CSV table of C-alpha atoms in Angstrom, one decimal:
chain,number,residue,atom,x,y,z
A,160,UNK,CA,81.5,-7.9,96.1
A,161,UNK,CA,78.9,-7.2,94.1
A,162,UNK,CA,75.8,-5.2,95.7
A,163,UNK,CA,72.4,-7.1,94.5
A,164,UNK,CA,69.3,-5.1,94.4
A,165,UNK,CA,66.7,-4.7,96.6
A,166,UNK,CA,63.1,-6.3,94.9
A,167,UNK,CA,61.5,-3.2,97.0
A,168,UNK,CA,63.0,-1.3,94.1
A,169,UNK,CA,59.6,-2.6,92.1
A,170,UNK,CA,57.7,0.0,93.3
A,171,UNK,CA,59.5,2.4,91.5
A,172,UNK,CA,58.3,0.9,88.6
A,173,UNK,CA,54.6,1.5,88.3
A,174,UNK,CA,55.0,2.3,84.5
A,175,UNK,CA,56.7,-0.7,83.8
A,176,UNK,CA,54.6,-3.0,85.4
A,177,UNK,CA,51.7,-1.8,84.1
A,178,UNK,CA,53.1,-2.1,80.7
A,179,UNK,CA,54.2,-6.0,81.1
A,180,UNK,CA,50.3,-6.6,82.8
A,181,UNK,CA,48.7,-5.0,79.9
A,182,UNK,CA,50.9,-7.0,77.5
A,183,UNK,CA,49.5,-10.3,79.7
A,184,UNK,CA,46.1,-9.3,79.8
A,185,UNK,CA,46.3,-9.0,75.9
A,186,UNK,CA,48.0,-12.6,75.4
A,187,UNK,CA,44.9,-13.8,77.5
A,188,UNK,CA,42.4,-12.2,75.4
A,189,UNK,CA,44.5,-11.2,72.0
A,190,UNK,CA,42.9,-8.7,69.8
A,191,UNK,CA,40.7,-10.0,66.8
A,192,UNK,CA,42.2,-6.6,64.4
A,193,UNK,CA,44.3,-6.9,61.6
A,194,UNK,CA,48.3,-6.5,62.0
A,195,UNK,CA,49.7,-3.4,61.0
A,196,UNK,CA,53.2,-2.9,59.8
A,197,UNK,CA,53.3,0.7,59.7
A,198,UNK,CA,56.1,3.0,60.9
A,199,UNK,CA,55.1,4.9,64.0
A,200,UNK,CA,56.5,7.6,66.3
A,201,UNK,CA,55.9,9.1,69.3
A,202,UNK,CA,57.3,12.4,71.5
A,203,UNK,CA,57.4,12.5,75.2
A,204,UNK,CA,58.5,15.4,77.7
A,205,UNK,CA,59.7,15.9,80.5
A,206,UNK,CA,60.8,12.5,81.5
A,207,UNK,CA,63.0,12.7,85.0
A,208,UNK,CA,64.4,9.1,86.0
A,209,UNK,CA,64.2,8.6,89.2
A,210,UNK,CA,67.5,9.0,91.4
A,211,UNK,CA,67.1,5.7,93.4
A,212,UNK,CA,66.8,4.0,90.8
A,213,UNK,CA,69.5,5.6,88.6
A,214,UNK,CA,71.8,4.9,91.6
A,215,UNK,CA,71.2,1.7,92.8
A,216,UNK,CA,71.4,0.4,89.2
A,217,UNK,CA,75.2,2.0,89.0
A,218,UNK,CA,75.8,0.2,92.3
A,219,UNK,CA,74.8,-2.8,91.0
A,220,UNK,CA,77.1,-2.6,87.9
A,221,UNK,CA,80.0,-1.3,90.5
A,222,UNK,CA,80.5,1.9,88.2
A,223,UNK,CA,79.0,4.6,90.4
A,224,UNK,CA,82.1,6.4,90.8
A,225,UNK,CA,82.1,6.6,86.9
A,226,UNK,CA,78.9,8.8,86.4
A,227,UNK,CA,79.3,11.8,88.9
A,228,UNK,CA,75.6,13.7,88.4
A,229,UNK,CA,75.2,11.8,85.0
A,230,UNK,CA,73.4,8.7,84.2
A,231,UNK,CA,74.8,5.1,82.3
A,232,UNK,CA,73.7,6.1,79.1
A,233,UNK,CA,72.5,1.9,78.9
A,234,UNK,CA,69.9,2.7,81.5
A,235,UNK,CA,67.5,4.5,78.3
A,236,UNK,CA,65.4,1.9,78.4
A,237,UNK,CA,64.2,2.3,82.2
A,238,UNK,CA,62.8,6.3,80.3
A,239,UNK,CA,61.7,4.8,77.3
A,240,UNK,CA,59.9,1.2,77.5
A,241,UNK,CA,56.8,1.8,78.7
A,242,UNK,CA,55.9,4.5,76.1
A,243,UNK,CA,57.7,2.5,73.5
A,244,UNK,CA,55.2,-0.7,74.5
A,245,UNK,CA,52.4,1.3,74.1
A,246,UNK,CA,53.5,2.4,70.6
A,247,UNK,CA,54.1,-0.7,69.6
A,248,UNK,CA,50.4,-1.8,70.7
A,249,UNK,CA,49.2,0.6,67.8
A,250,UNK,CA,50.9,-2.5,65.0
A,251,UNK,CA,48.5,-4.7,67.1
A,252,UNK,CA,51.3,-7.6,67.3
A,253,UNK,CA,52.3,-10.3,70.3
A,254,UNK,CA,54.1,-8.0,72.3
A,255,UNK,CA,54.6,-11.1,74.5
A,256,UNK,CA,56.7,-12.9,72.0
A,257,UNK,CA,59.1,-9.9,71.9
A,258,UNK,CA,63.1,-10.8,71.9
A,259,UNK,CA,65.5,-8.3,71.7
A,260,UNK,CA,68.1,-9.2,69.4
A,261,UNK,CA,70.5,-6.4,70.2
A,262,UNK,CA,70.8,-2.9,70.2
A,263,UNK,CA,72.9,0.4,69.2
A,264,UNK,CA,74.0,3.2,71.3
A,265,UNK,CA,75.6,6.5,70.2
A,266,UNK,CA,76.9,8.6,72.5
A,267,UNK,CA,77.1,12.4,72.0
A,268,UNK,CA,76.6,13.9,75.1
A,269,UNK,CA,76.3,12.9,79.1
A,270,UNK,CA,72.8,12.6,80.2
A,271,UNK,CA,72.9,14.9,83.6
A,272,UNK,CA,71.1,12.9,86.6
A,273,UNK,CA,68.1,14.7,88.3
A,274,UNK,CA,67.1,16.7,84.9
A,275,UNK,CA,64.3,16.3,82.7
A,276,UNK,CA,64.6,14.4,79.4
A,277,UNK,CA,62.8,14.6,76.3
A,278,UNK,CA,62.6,11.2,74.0
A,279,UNK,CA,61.3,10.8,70.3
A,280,UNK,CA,60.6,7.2,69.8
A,281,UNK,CA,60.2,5.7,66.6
A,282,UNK,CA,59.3,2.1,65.0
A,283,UNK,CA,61.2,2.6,61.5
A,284,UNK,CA,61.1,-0.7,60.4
A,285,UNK,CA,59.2,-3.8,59.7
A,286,UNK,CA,59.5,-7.3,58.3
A,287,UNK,CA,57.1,-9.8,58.4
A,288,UNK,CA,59.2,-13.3,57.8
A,289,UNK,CA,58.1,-16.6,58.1
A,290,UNK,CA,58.4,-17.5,61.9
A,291,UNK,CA,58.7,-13.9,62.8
A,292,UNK,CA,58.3,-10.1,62.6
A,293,UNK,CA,61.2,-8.5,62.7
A,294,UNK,CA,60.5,-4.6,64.4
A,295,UNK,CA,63.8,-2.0,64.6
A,296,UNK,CA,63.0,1.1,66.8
A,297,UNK,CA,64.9,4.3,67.3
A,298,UNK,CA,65.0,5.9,70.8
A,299,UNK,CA,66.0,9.9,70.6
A,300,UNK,CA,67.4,11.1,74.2
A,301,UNK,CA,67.6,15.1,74.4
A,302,UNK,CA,68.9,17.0,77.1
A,303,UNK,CA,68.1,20.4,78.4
A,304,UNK,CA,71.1,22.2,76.3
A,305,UNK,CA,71.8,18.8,73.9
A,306,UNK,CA,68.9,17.9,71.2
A,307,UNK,CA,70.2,14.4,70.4
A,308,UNK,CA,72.5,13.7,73.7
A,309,UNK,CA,71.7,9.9,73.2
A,310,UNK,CA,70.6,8.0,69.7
A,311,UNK,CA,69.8,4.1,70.8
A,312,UNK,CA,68.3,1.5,68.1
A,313,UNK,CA,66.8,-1.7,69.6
A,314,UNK,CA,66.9,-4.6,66.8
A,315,UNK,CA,63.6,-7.0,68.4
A,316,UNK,CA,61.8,-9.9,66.7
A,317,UNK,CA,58.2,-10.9,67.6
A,318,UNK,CA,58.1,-14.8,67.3
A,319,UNK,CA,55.6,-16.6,66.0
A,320,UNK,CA,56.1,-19.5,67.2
A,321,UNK,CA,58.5,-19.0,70.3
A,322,UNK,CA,59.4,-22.5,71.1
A,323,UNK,CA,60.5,-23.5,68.2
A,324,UNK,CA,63.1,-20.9,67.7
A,325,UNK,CA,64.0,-20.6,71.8
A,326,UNK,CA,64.8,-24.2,71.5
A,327,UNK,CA,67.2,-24.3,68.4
A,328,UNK,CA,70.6,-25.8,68.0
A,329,UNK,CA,73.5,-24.1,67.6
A,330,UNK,CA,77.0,-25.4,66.9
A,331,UNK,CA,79.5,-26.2,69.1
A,332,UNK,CA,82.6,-26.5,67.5
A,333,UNK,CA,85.7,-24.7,68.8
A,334,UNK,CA,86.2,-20.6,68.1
A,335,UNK,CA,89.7,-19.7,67.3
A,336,UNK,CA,90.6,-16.9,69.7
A,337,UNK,CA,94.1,-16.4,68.5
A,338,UNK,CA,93.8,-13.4,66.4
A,339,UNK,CA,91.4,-11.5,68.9
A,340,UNK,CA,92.5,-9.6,72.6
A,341,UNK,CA,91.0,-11.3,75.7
A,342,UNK,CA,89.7,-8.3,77.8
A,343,UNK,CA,87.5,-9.7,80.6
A,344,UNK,CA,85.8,-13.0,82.3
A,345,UNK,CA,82.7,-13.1,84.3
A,346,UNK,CA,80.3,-15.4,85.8
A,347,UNK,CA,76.3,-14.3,85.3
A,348,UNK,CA,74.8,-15.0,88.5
A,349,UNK,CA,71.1,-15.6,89.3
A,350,UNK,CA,71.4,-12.6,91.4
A,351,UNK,CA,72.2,-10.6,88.3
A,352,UNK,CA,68.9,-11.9,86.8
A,353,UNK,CA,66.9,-10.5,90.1
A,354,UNK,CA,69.3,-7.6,90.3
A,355,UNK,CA,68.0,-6.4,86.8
A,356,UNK,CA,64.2,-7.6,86.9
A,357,UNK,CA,63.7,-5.5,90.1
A,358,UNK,CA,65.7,-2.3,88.6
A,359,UNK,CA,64.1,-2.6,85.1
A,360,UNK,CA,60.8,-3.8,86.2
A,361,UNK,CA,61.3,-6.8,83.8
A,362,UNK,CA,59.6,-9.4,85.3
A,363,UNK,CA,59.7,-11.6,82.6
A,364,UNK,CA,60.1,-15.3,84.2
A,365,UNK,CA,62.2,-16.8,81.9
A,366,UNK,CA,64.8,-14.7,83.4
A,367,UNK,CA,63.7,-15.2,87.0
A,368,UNK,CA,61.6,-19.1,86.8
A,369,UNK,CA,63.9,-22.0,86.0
A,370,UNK,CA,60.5,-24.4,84.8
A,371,UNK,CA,59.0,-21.4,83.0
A,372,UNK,CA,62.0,-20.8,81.3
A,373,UNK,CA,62.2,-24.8,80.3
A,374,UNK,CA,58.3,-24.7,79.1
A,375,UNK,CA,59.7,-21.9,76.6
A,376,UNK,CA,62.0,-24.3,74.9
A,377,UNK,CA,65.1,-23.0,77.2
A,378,UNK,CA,68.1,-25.2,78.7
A,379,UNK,CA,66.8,-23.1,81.8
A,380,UNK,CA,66.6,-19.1,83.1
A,381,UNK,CA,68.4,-16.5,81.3
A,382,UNK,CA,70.1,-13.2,81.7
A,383,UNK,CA,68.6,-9.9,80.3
A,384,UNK,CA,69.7,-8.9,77.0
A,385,UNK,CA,69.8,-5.7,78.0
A,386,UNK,CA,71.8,-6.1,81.5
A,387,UNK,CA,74.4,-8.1,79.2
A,388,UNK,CA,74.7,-5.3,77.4
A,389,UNK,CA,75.2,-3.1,80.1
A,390,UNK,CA,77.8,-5.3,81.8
A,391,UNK,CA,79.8,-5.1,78.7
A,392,UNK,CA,79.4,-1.4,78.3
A,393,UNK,CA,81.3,-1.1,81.7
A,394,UNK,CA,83.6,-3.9,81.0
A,395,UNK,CA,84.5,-1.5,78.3
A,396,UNK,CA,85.1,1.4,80.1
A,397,UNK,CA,86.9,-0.5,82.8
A,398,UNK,CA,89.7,-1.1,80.2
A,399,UNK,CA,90.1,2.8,79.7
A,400,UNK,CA,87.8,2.9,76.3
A,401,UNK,CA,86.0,5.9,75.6
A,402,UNK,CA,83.0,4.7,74.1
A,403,UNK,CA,80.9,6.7,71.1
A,404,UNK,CA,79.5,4.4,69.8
A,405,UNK,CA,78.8,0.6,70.1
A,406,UNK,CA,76.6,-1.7,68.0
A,407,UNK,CA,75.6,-5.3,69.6
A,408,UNK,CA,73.8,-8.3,68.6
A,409,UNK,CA,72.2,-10.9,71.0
A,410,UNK,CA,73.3,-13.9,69.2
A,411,UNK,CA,73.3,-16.9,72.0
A,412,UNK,CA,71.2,-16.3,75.5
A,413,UNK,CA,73.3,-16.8,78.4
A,414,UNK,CA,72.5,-19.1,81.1
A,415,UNK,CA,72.3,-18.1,85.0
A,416,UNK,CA,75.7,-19.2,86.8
A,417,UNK,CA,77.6,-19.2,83.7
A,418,UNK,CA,80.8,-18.1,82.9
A,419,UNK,CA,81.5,-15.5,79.4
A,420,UNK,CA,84.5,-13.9,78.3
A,421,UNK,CA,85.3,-10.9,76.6
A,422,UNK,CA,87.4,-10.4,73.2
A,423,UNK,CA,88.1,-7.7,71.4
A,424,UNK,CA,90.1,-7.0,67.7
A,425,UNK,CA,91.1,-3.5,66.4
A,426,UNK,CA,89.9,-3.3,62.8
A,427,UNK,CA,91.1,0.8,63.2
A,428,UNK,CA,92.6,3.1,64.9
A,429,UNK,CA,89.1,3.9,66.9
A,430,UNK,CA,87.1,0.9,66.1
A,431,UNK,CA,87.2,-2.3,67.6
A,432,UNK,CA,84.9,-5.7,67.0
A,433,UNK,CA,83.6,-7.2,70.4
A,434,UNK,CA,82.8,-10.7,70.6
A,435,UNK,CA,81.3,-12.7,74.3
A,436,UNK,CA,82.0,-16.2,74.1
A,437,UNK,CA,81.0,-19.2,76.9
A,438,UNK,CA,83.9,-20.1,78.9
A,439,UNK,CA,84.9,-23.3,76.5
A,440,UNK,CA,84.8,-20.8,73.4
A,441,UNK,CA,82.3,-23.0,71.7
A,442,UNK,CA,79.3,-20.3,71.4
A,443,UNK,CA,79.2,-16.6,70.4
A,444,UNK,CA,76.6,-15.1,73.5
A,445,UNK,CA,77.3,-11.6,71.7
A,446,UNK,CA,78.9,-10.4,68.5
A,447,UNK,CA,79.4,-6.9,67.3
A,448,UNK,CA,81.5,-3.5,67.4
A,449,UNK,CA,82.3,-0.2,68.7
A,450,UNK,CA,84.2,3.1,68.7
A,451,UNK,CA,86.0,5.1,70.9
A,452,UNK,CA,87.0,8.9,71.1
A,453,UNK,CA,90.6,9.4,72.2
């Protein structure tokens, strides 16, 4: 069964929080300065995750037993949002309308539990289209004896007019799944929704508040982008791949108490395309590719 965490984990995430009220405060009373789309960056030291965290985040995602005095290398963002918000406050945007849209991860090295970590954060680049702003950031993870243990690119839009785009159609005609491998199925529970918020500190309601989540233009509440990604990371590993590298876009949100399925299709030797479709095989939740080390 899977272990569901505990919402007294929240107070282990005093940065966090502070990041998402600041973002609030600022969507009450936005700024009257001019945007700037300017590439930024941004060194922090001496970062240590804290082990209860780290831990009951691998419990959640039943892989604990995979990362013996190491750390999921998909847990960077729980060291690197709040200093990456308050970077991003500098292009003087709606951080509120924020949607990740997917991310990158390369792997070099393990990232050893209970040691500091260094980051470099970077906003690289920016487009401002006509309903959005589209913002790519680079995430630098070094270890004590490892300068660039972990490289992680989050692709994120700021919307400017969120309902419209939350609410838009997308077709529903059948995928062909012939050609690709079926690897996994599972069902996204609202307890994966609370499990994630309470490790992450992402509060955000459309993930945890069915109405808010409707008010936004959504069928209803949502899982993480992020915790997707992480479940699919493990589902990975699960089948005996040794990941370097994997590249994912968010291309469908997935609704709470849904079902997805995982495909994969060998384009190489050591890469493989990764698609997560909806039970019926009608939408595409994720879409993307990755390589493995043998």
């Amino acid at each position: 069964m899977q272990a569901v965490a505990n919402i007294r984990l929240l107070r282990h995430q005093k940065e966090m929080l502070k990041t998402i009220f600041q973002i609030f405060f600022k969507w009450l009373r936005p700024s009257k300065g001019a945007i700037q789309l300017s590439k930024l960056q941004c060194s922090n030291h001496n970062i240590l995750p804290k082990e209860k965290i780290v831990l009951a985040y691998h419990q959640w995602l039943q892989c604990h037993q995979r990362y013996h005095k190491t750390i999921a290398p998909h847990l960077f963002p729980l060291w690197s949002y709040p200093n990456l918000f308050k970077l991003g406050e500098k292009l003087n945007l709606p951080l509120h309308k924020v949607l990740n849209q997917g991310c990158k991860m390369i792997i070099n090295h393990d990232i050893p539990l209970n040691s500091p970590l260094n980051t470099k954060i970077e906003i690289f680049d920016m487009k401002d289209l006509p309903s959005k702003y589209r913002i790519n950031q680079r995430i630098t993870t070094s270890t004590k004896d490892h300068h660039d243990a972990l490289i992680s690119e989050i692709y994120a839009v700021i919307l400017k007019d969120t309902k419209s785009i939350l609410s838009k159609k997308r077709k529903s005609s059948k995928i062909d799944t012939d050609s690709l491998t079926f690897l996994a199925r599972k069902k996204i529970q609202k307890a994966d929704a609370q499990s994630y918020a309470y490790l992450s500190g992402d509060i955000n309601p459309i993930h945890l508040s069915q109405k808010i989540a409707k008010l936004m233009g959504l069928k209803g509440s949502i899982m993480h982008g992020f915790g997707l990604f992480a479940m699919i990371y493990e589902i990975l590993k699960e089948n005996n791949f040794n990941v370097t590298e994997i590249d994912i876009k968010f291309l469908a949100p997935v609704y709470l108490e849904n079902d997805i399925e995982v495909f994969i299709q060998a384009k190489s030797e050591n890469q493989y395309q990764l698609r997560v479709l909806d039970s019926e095989h009608k939408v595409t939740h994720l879409g993307g590719s990755f390589k493995i080390k043998h």
